[in-house]
Short mmCIF file of C-alpha atoms in Angstrom, two decimals:
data_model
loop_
_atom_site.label_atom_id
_atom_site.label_comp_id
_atom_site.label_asym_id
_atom_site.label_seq_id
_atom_site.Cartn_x
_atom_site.Cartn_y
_atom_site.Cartn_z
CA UNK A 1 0.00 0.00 0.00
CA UNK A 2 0.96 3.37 -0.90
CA UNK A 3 1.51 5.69 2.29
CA UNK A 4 0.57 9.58 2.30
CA UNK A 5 2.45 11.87 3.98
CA UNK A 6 -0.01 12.02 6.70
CA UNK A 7 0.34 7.97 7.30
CA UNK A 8 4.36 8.93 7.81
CA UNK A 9 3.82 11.92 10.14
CA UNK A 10 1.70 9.57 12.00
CA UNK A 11 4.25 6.65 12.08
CA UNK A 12 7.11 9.03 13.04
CA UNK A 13 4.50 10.46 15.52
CA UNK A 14 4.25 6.66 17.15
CA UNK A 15 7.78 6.26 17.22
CA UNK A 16 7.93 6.31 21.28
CA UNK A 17 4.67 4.89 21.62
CA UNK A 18 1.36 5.86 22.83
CA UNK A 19 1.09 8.77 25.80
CA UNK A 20 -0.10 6.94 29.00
CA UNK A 21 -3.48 8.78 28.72
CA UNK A 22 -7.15 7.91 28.95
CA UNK A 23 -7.39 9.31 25.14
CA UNK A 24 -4.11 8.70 23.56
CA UNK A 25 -4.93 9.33 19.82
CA UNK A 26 -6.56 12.25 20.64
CA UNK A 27 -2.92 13.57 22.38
CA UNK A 28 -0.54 12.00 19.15
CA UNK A 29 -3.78 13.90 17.01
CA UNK A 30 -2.83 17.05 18.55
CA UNK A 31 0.80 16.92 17.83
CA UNK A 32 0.57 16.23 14.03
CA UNK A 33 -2.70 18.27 13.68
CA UNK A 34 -5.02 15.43 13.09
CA UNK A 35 -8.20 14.79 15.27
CA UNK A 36 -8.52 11.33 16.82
CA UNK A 37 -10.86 10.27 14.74
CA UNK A 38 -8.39 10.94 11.85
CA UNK A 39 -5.51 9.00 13.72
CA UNK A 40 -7.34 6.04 14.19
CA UNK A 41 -8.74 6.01 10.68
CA UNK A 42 -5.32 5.74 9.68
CA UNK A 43 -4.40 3.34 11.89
CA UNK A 44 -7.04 0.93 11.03
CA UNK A 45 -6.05 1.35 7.46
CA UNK A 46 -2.67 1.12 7.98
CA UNK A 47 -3.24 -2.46 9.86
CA UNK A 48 -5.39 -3.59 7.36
CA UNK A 49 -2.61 -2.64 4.65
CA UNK A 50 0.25 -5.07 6.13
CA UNK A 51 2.44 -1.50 7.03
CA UNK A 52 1.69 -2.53 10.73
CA UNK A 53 2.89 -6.09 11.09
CA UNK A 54 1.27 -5.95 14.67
CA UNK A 55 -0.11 -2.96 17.30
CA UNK A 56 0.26 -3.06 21.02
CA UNK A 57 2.45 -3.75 23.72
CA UNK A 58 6.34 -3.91 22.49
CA UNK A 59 8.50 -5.55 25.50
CA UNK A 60 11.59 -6.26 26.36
CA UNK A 61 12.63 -9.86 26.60
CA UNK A 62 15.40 -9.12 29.13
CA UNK A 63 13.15 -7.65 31.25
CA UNK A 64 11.14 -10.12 31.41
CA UNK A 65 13.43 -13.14 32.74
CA UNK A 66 14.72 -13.62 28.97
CA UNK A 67 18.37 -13.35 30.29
CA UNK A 68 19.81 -14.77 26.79
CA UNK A 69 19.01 -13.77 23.21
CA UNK A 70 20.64 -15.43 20.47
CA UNK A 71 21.02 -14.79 16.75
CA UNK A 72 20.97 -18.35 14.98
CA UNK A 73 22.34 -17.71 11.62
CA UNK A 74 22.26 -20.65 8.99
CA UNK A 75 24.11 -21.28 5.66
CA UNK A 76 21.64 -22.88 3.18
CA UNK A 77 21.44 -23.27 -0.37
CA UNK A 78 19.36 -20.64 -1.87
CA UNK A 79 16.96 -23.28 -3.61
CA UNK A 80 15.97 -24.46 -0.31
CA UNK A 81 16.64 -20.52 1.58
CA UNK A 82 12.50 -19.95 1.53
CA UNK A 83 11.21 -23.23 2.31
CA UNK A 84 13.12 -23.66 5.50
CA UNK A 85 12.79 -20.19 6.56
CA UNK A 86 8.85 -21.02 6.57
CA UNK A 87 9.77 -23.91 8.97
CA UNK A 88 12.05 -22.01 11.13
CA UNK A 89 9.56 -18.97 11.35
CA UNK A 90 6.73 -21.45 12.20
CA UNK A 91 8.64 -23.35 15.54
CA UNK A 92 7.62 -21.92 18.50
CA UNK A 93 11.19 -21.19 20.25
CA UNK A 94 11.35 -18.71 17.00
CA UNK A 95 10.35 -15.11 17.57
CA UNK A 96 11.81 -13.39 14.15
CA UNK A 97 12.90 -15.53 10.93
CA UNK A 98 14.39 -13.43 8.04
CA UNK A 99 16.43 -14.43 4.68
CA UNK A 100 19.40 -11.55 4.15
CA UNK A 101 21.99 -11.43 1.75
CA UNK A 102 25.25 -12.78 2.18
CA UNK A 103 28.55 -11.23 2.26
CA UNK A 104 31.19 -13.66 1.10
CA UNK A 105 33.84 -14.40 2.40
CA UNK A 106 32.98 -12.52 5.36
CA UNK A 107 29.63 -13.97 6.10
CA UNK A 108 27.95 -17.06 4.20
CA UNK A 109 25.00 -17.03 6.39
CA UNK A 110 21.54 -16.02 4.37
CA UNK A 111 18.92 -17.16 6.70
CA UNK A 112 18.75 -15.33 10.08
CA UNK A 113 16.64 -15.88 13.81
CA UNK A 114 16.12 -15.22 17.02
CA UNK A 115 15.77 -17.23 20.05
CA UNK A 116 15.28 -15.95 23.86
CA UNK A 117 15.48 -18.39 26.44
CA UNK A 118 16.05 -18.05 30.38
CA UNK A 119 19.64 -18.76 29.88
CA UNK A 120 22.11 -19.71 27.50
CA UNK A 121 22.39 -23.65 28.25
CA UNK A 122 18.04 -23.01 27.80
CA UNK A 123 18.81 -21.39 24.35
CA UNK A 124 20.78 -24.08 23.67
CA UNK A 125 18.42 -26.48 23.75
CA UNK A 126 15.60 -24.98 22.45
CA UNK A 127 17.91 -24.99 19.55
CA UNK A 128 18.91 -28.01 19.36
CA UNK A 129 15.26 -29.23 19.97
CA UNK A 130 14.54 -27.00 16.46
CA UNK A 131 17.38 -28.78 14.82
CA UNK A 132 16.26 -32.03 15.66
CA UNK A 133 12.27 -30.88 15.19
CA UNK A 134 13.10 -29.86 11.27
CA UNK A 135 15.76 -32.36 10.36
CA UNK A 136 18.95 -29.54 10.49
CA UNK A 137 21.17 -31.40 11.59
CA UNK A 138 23.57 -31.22 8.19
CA UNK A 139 22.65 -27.48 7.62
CA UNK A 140 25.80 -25.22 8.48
CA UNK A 141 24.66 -23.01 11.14
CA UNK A 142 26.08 -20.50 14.28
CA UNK A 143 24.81 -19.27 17.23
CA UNK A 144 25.63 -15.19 18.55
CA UNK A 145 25.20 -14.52 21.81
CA UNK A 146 23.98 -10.88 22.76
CA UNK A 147 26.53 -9.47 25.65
CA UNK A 148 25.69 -5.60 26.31
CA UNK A 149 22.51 -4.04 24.97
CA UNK A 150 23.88 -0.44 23.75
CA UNK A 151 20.21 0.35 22.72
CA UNK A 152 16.85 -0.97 22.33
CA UNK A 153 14.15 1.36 21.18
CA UNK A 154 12.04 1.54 18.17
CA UNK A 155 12.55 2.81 14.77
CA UNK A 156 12.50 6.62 13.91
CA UNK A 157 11.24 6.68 10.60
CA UNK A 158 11.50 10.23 9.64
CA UNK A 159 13.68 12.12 12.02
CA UNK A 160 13.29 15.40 10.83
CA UNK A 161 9.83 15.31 11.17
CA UNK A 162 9.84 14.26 14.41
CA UNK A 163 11.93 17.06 15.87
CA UNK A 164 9.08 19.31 16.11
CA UNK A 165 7.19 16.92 17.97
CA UNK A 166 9.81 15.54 20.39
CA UNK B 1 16.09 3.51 30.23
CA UNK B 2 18.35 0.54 30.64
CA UNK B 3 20.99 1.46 27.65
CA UNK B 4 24.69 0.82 28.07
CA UNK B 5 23.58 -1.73 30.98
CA UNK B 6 25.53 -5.10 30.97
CA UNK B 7 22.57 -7.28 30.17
CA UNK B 8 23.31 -9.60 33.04
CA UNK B 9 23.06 -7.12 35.52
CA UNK B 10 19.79 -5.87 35.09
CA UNK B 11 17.36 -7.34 38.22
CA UNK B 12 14.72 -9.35 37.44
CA UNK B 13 11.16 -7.91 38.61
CA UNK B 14 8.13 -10.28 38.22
CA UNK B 15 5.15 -8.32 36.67
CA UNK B 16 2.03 -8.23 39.07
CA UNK B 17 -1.06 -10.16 37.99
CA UNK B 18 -2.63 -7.31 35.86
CA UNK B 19 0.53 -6.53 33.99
CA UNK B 20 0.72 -10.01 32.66
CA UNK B 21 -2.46 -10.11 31.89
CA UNK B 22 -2.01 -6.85 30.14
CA UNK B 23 1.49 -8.41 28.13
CA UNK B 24 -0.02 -11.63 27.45
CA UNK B 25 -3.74 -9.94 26.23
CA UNK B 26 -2.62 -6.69 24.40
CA UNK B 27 0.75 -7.32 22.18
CA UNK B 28 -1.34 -7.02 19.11
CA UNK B 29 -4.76 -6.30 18.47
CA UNK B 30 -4.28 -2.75 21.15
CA UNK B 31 -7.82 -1.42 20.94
CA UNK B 32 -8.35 1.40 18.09
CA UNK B 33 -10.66 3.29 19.89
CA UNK B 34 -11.00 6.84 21.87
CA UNK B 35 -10.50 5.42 24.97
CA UNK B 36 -8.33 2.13 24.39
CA UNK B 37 -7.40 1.80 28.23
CA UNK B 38 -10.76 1.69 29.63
CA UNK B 39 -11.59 -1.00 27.01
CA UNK B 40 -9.04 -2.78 28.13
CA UNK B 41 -10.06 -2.04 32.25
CA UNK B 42 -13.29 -3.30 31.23
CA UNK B 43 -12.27 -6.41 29.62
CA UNK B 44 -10.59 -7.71 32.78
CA UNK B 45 -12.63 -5.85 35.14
CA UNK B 46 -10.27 -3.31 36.71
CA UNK B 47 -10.53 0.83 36.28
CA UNK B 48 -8.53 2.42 33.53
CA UNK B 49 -6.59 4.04 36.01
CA UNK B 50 -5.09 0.72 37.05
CA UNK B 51 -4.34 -0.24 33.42
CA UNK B 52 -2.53 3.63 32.83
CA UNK B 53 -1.05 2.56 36.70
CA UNK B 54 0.52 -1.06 35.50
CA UNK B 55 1.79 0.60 32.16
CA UNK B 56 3.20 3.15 33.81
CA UNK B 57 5.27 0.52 36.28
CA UNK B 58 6.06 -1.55 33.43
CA UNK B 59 7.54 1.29 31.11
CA UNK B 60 9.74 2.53 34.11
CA UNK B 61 10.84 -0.66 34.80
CA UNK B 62 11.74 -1.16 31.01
CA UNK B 63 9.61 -3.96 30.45
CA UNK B 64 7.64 -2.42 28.10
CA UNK B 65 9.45 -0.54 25.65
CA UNK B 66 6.17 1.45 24.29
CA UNK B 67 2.48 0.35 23.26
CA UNK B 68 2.85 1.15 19.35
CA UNK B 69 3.28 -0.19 16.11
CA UNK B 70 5.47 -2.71 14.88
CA UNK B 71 6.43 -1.34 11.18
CA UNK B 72 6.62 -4.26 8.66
CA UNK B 73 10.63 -3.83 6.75
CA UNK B 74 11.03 -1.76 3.93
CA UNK B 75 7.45 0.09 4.24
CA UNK B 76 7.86 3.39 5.85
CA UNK B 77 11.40 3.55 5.49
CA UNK B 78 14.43 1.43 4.39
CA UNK B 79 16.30 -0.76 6.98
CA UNK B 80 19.14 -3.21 7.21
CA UNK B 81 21.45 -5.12 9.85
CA UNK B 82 25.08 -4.49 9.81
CA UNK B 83 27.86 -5.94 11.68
CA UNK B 84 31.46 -5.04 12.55
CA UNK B 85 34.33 -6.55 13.35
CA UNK B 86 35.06 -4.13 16.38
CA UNK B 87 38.60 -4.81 18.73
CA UNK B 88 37.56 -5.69 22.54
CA UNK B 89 39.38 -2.54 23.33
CA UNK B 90 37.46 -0.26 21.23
CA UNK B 91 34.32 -1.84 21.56
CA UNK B 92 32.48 0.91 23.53
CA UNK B 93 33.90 4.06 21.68
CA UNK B 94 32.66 2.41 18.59
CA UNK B 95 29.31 1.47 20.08
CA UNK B 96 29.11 5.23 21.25
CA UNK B 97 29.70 6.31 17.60
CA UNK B 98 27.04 3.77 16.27
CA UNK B 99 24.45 4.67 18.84
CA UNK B 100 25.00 8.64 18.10
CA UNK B 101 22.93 7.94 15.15
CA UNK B 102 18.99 8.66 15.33
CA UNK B 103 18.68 6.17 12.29
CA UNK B 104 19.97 3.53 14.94
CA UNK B 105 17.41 1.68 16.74
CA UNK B 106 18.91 -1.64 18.05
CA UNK B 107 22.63 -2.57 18.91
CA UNK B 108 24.01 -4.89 20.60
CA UNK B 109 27.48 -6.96 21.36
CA UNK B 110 27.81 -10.17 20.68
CA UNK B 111 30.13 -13.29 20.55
CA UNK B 112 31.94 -13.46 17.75
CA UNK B 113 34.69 -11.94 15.40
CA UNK B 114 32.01 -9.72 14.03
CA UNK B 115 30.68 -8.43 18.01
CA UNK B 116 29.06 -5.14 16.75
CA UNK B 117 25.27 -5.23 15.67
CA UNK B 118 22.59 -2.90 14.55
CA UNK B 119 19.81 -1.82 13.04
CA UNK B 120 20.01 1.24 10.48
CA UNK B 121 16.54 2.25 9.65
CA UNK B 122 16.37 5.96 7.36
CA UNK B 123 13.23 7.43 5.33
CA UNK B 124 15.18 6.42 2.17
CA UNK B 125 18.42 4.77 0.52
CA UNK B 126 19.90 7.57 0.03
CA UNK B 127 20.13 8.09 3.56
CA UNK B 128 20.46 4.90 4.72
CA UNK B 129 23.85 4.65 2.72
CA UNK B 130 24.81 7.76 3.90
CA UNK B 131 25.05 6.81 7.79
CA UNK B 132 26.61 3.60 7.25
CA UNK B 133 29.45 5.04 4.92
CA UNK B 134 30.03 7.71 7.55
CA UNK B 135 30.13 5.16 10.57
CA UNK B 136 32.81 3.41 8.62
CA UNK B 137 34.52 6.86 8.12
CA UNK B 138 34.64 7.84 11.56
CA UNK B 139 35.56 4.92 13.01
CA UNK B 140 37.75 3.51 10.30
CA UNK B 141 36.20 -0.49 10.23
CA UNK B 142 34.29 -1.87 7.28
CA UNK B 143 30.68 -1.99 8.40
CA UNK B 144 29.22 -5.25 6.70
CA UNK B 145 25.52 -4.43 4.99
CA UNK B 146 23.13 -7.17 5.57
CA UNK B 147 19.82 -5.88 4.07
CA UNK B 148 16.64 -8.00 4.10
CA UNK B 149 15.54 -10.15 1.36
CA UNK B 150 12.57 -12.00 2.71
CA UNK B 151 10.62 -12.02 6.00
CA UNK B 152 9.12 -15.24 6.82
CA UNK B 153 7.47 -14.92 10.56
CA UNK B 154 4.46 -13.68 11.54
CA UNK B 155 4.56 -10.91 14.64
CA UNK B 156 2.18 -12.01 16.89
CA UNK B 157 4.27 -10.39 20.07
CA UNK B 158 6.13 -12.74 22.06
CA UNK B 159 4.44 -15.55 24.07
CA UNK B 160 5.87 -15.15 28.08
CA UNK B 161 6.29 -18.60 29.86
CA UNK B 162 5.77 -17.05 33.56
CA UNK B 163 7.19 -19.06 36.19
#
């Protein structure tokens, strides 16, 4: 879907989330000059359209008791890249699943996931559950370990339009 | 705000009935309505004033990063995942550099040769090239360019185990 320049204004407008407020459209209406009825008309739309993937509460899995987060990175042959991304994306110990280009000879690895677990040896075999699960076990893979978090926030989409408003 | 924290080291705080009721119910589908929060109060039979209370408690305790939208790639803007090879000793300088950048949203260490990781995300290519050519300027490292080429999962928020 094709997005106005209102439906950006509105996305950079989101970028820190919704005031804690008993009308909280009505307040991101006000900084973008849009009534509430406006911003949720776009919203709706904008869901409907695919541009929001999801709308709600966006946590942090540290936070939470999610003490490890690892990056599982796999090296497969591009013929088979989509059809075992599918698989990976649909095992539950997977919370993002995404194909990327390689970089050879710097980094063979096209197909790309996450998994949080308590703790690392938990990670570890949630992962090798997975590998066992989809019959992985000859499919080149590694596994990152996050250490320090520098940042964690979501995307600003248009940063000079959200100057005025911050 | 828990940025720059060794990850470790961050307590653990177990979220009070309501708020996991409010993580577990509200992750997607967040009511599109004038007043989503005492939609929400009504559905589990509390007063919007607890809901803005628990939202409040879990934002300051970082738990929640923000109620908002999660923007599929390559829609509003462009976005990719680089890496770089960064030595132990400048790992933090570097990170500083990296996280200078409005365009950055996530970055992280991690173990391996290539420990530096983030997400660029700019309102257009142009741009988007522009920040990671000057982060390799300024800090003199290649900065490898991962883009995107398919997404396969669906976001449905992330399912908490509580225990």
């Amino acid at each position: 879907m094709e997005l106005s320049t209102t439906d950006r204004r509105l996305i950079a407008a989101l970028a820190d989330g919704l005031p804690l407020v008993p009308r909280p459209y009505a307040a991101i209406g006000q900084d973008i000059g849009l009534s509430e009825e406006a911003v949720l008309d776009r919203l709706r739309a904008l869901v409907d359209g695919g541009v929001l993937r999801r709308f709600g509460l966006v946590v942090r899995h540290h936070e939470l008791g999610y003490q490890a987060n690892a990056m599982v990175v796999w090296d497969i042959p591009d013929e088979h890249v989509a059809a075992v991304g599918r698989l990976l994306a649909s095992h539950r110990n997977v919370t993002l699943c995404y194909r990327r280009l390689r970089r050879l000879p710097a980094w063979p690895y096209n197909l790309f996931c996450m998994i949080h677990g308590q703790d690392r040896d938990k990670v570890r075999e949630l992962l090798s559950d997975m590998v066992r699960d989809l019959d992985l076990g000859g499919i080149p893979h590694t596994i990152l370990f996050s250490r320090r978090r520098f940042k964690q926030r979501g995307a600003r989409y248009a940063p000079d339009a959200l100057q005025g408003a911050a | 705000m828990t940025e720059n924290a060794q990850i470790d080291k961050i307590p653990r705080q177990r979220p009070d009935k309501l708020s996991r009721a409010l993580i577990d119910g509200w992750q997607r589908d967040f009511p599109l309505s004038s007043r989503p929060f005492a939609e929400i109060a009504a559905a589990l039979d509390v007063g919007e004033d607890d809901v803005l209370a628990a939202l409040g408690q879990l934002s300051e305790a970082g738990t929640l990063s923000r109620i908002g939208a999660v923007v599929a790639p390559n829609t509003a803007g462009v976005s990719t995942l680089c890496a770089m090879a960064v030595p132990a000793a400048r790992l933090e300088e570097v990170a500083a550099v990296v996280n200078g950048y409005d365009e950055v949203n996530h970055n992280y260490e991690r173990e391996h040769a290539l420990s530096l990781w983030f997400v660029v995300t700019a309102a257009d290519e142009a741009r988007l090239e522009a920040v990671l050519a000057e982060i390799a300027d300024r800090t003199g490292l290649e900065v490898l360019d991962l883009p995107l080429l398919e997404a396969f999962h669906i976001d449905l928020g992330f399912p908490v185990q509580w225990s």
